[in-house]
mmCIF file of C-alpha atoms and ligand atoms in Angstrom:
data_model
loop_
_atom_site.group_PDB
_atom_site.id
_atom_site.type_symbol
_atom_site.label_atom_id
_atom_site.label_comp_id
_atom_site.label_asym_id
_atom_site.label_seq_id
_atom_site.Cartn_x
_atom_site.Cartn_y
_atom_site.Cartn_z
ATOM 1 C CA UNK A 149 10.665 -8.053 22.570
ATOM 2 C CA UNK A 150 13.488 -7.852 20.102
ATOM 3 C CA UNK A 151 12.987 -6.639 16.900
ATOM 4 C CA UNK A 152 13.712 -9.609 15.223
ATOM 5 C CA UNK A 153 10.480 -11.036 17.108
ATOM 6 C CA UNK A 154 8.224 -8.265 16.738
ATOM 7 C CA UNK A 155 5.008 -8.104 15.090
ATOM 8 C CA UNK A 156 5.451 -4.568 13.823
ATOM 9 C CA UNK A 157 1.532 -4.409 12.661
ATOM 10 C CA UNK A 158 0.803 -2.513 15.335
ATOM 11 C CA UNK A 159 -1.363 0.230 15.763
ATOM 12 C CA UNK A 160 -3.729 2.220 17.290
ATOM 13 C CA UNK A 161 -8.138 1.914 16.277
ATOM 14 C CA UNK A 162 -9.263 4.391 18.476
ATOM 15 C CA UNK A 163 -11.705 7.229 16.724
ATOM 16 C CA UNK A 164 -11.446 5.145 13.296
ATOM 17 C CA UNK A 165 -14.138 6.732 11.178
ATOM 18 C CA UNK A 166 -16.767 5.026 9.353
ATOM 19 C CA UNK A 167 -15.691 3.667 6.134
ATOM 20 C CA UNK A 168 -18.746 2.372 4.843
ATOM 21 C CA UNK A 169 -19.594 4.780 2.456
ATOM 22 C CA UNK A 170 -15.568 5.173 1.432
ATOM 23 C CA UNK A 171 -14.571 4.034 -2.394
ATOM 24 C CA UNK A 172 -10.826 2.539 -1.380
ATOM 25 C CA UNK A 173 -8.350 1.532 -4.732
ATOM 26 C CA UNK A 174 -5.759 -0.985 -4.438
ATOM 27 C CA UNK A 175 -2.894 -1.166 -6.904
ATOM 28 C CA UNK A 176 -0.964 -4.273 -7.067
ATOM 29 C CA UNK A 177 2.341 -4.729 -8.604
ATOM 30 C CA UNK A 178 2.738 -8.225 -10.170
ATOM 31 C CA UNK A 179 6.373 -8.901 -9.209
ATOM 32 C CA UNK A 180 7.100 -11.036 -6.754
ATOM 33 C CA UNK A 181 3.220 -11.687 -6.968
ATOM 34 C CA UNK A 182 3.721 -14.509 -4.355
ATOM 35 C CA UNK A 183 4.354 -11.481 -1.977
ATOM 36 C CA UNK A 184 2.382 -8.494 -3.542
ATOM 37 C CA UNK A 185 -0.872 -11.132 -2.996
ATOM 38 C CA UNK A 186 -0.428 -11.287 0.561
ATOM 39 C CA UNK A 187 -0.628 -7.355 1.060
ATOM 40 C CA UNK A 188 -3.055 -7.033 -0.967
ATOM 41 C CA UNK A 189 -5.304 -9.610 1.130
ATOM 42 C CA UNK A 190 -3.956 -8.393 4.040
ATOM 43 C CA UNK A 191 -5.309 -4.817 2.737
ATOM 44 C CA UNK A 192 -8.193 -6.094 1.329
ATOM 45 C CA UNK A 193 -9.347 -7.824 4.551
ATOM 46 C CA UNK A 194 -8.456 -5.007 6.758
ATOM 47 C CA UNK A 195 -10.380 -2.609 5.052
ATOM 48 C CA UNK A 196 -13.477 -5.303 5.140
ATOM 49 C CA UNK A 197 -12.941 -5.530 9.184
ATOM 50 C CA UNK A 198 -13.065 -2.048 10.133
ATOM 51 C CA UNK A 199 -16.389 -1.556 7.694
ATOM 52 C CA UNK A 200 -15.197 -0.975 3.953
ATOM 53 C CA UNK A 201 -17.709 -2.297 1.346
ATOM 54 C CA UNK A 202 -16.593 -4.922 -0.749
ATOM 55 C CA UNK A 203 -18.504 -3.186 -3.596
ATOM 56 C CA UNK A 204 -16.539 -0.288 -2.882
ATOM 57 C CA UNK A 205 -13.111 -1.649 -3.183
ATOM 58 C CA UNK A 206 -11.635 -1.731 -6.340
ATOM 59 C CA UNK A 207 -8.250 -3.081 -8.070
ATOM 60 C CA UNK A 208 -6.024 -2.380 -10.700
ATOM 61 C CA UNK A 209 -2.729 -4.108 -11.242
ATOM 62 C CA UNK A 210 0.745 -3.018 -12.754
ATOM 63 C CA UNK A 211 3.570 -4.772 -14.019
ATOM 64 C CA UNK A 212 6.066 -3.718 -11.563
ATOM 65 C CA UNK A 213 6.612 -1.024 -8.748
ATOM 66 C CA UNK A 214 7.693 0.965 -10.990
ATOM 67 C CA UNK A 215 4.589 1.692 -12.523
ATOM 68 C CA UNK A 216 2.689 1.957 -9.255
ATOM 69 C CA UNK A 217 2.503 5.492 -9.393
ATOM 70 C CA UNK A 218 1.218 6.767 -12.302
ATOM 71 C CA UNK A 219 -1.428 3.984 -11.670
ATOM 72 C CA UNK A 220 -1.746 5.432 -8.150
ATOM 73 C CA UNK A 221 -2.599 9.055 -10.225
ATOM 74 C CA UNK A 222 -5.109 7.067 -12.265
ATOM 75 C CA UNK A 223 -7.033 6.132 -9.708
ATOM 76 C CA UNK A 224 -6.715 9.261 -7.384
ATOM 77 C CA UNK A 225 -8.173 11.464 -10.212
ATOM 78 C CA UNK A 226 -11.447 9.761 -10.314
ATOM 79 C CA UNK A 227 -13.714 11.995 -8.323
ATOM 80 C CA UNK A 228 -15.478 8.709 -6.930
ATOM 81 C CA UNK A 229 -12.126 7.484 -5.129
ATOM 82 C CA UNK A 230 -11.326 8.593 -1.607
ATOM 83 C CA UNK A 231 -7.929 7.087 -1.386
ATOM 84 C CA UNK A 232 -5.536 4.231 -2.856
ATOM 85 C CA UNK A 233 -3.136 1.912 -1.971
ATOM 86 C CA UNK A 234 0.039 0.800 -3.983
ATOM 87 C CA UNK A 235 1.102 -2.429 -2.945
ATOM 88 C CA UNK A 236 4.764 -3.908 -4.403
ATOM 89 C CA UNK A 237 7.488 -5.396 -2.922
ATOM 90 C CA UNK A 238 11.255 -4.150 -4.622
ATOM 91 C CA UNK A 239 13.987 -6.813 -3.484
ATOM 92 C CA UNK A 240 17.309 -5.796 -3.393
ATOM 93 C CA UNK A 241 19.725 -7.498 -5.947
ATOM 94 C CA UNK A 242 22.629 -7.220 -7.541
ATOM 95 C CA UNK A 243 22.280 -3.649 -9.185
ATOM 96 C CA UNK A 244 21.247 -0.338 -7.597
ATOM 97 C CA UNK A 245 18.236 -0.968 -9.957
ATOM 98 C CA UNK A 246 15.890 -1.287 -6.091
ATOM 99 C CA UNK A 247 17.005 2.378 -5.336
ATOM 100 C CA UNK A 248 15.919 3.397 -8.156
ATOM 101 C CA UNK A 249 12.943 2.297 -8.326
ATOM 102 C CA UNK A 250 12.278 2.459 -4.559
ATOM 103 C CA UNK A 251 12.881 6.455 -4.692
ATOM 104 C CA UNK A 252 11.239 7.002 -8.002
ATOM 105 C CA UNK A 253 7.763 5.036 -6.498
ATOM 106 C CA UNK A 254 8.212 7.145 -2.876
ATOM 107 C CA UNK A 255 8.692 10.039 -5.325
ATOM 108 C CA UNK A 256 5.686 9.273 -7.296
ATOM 109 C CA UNK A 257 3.400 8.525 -5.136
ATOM 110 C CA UNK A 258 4.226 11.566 -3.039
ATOM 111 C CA UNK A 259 3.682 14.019 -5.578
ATOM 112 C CA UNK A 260 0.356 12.141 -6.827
ATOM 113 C CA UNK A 261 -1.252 11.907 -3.257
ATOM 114 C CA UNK A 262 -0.520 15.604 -3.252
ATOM 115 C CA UNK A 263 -1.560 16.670 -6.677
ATOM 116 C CA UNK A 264 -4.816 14.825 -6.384
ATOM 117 C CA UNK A 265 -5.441 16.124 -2.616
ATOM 118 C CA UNK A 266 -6.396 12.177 -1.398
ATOM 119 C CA UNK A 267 -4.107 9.864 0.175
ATOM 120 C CA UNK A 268 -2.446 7.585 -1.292
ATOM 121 C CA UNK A 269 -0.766 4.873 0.806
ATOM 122 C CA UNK A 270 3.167 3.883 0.216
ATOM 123 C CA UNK A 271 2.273 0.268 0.738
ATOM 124 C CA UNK A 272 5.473 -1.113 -0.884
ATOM 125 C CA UNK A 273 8.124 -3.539 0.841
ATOM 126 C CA UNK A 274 11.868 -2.874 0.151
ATOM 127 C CA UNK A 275 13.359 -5.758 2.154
ATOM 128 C CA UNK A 276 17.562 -7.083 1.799
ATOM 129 C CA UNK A 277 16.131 -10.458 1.190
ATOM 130 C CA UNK A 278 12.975 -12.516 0.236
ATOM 131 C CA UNK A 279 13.102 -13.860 3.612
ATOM 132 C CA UNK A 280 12.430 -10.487 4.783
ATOM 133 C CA UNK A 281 9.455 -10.094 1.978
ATOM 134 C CA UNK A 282 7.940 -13.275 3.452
ATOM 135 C CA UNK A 283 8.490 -11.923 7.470
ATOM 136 C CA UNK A 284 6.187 -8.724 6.572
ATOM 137 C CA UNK A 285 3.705 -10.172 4.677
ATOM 138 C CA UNK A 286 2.027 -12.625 6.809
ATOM 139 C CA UNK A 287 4.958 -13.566 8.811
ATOM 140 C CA UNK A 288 6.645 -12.819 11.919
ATOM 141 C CA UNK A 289 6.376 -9.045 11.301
ATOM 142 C CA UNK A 290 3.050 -9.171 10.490
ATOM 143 C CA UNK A 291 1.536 -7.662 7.272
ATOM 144 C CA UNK A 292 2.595 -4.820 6.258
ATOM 145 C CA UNK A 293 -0.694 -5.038 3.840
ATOM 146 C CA UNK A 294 -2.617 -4.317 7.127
ATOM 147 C CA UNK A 295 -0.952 -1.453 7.841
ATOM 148 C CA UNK A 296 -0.707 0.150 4.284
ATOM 149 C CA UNK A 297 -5.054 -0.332 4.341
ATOM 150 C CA UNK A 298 -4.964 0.987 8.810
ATOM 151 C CA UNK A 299 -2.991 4.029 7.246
ATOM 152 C CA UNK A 300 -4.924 4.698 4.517
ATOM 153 C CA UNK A 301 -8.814 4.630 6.749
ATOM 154 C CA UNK A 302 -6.680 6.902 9.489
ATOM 155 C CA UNK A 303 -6.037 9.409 6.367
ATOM 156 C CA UNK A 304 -9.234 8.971 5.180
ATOM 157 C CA UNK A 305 -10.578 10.077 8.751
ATOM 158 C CA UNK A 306 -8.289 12.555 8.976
ATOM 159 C CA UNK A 307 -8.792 14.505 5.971
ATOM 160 C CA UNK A 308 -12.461 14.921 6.489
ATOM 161 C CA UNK A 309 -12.468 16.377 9.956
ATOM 162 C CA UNK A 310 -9.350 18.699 8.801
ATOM 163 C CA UNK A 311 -11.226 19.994 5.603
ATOM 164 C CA UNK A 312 -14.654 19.520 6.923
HETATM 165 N N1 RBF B 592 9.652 -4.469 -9.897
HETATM 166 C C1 RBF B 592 9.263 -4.785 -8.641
HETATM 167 O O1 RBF B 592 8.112 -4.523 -8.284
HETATM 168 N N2 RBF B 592 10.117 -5.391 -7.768
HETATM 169 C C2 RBF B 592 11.414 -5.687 -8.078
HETATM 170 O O2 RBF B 592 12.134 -6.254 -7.244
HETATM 171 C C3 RBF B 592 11.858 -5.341 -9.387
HETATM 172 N N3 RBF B 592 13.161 -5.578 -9.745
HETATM 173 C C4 RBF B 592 13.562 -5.212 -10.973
HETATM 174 C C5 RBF B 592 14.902 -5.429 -11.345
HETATM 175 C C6 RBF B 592 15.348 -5.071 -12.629
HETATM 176 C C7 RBF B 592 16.777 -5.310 -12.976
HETATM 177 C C8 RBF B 592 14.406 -4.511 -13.556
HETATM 178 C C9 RBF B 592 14.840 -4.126 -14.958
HETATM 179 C C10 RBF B 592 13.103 -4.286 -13.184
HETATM 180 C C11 RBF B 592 12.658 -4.635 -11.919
HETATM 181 N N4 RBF B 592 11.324 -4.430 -11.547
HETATM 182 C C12 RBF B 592 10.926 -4.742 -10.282
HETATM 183 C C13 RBF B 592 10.310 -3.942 -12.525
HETATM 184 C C14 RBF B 592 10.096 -2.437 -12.486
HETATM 185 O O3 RBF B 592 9.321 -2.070 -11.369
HETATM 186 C C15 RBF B 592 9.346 -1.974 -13.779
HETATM 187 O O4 RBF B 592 8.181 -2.744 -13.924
HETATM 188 C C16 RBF B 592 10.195 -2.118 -15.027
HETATM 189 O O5 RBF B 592 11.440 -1.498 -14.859
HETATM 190 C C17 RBF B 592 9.459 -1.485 -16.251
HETATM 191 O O6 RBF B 592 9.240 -0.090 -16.041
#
């Protein structure tokens, strides 16, 4: 299959542990909201199929992707939360302004996950083109929404057999 076809929400659910009990934050960047809501029902409904509680999931929203990680701390401080997932979608244009931000969130969100000792989930989209936005969230390459809330129960999982 060429790439150009491919689904690339793919992944393994063997040994997925049970989420049931797990307190899961989403963080949603508004712009390009028409994209940013897709992952985050794509998340949202991913976490419900492999057992999350609805009453468990919780969501806060920034302005842009820019701001997804200090959010992303927010959340990963509370002692309740067991892991969050910042959802944004940073289109190229005509500026370097989308590496910028693109590096600072991977940045971010890298030293938050890390400084809080929970995952949190790079979950943001940093496509040429909205056409490419629209192809991974919901479209021909899948959601990348699912994958951002798959990752995030696998590091869930993960962390309590390695610390158990
Ligand atoms: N935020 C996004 O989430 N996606 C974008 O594509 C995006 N493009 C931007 C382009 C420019 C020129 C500017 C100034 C901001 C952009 N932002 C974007 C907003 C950014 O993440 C942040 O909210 C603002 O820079 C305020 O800190």
């Amino acid at each position: 299959m060429s790439t150009a076809d491919k689904n690339l929400s793919v992944f393994s659910i063997d040994d997925l542990p049970n989420i049931s009990n797990k307190k899961f934050a989403l963080v949603v960047a508004e712009w390009n909201s028409e994209i940013t809501e897709k992952l985050y029902e794509g998340a949202y409904q991913t976490l419900i199929a492999y057992g999350a509680s609805p009453d468990l999931l919780v969501r806060g929203n920034v302005p842009g992707s820019f701001e997804l990680s200090v959010a992303a701390h927010w959340f990963a401080q509370r002692a309740d939360i067991d892991a969050v997932i910042a959802l944004g979608v940073v289109i190229q244009g005509e500026t370097k302004h989308n590496d910028y931000i693109n590096h600072a969130v991977a940045q971010g969100i890298t030293n938050a996950s890390i400084a809080n000792n929970k995952p949190i989930i790079f979950g943001v989209l940093t496509p040429n083109t909205m056409e490419q936005a629209v192809d991974r969230a919901g479209g021909v390459h899948g959601n990348k929404g699912d994958e951002a809330a798959m990752t995030a129960i696998k590091m869930v999982g993960l962390k309590d057999k390695v610390l158990a």
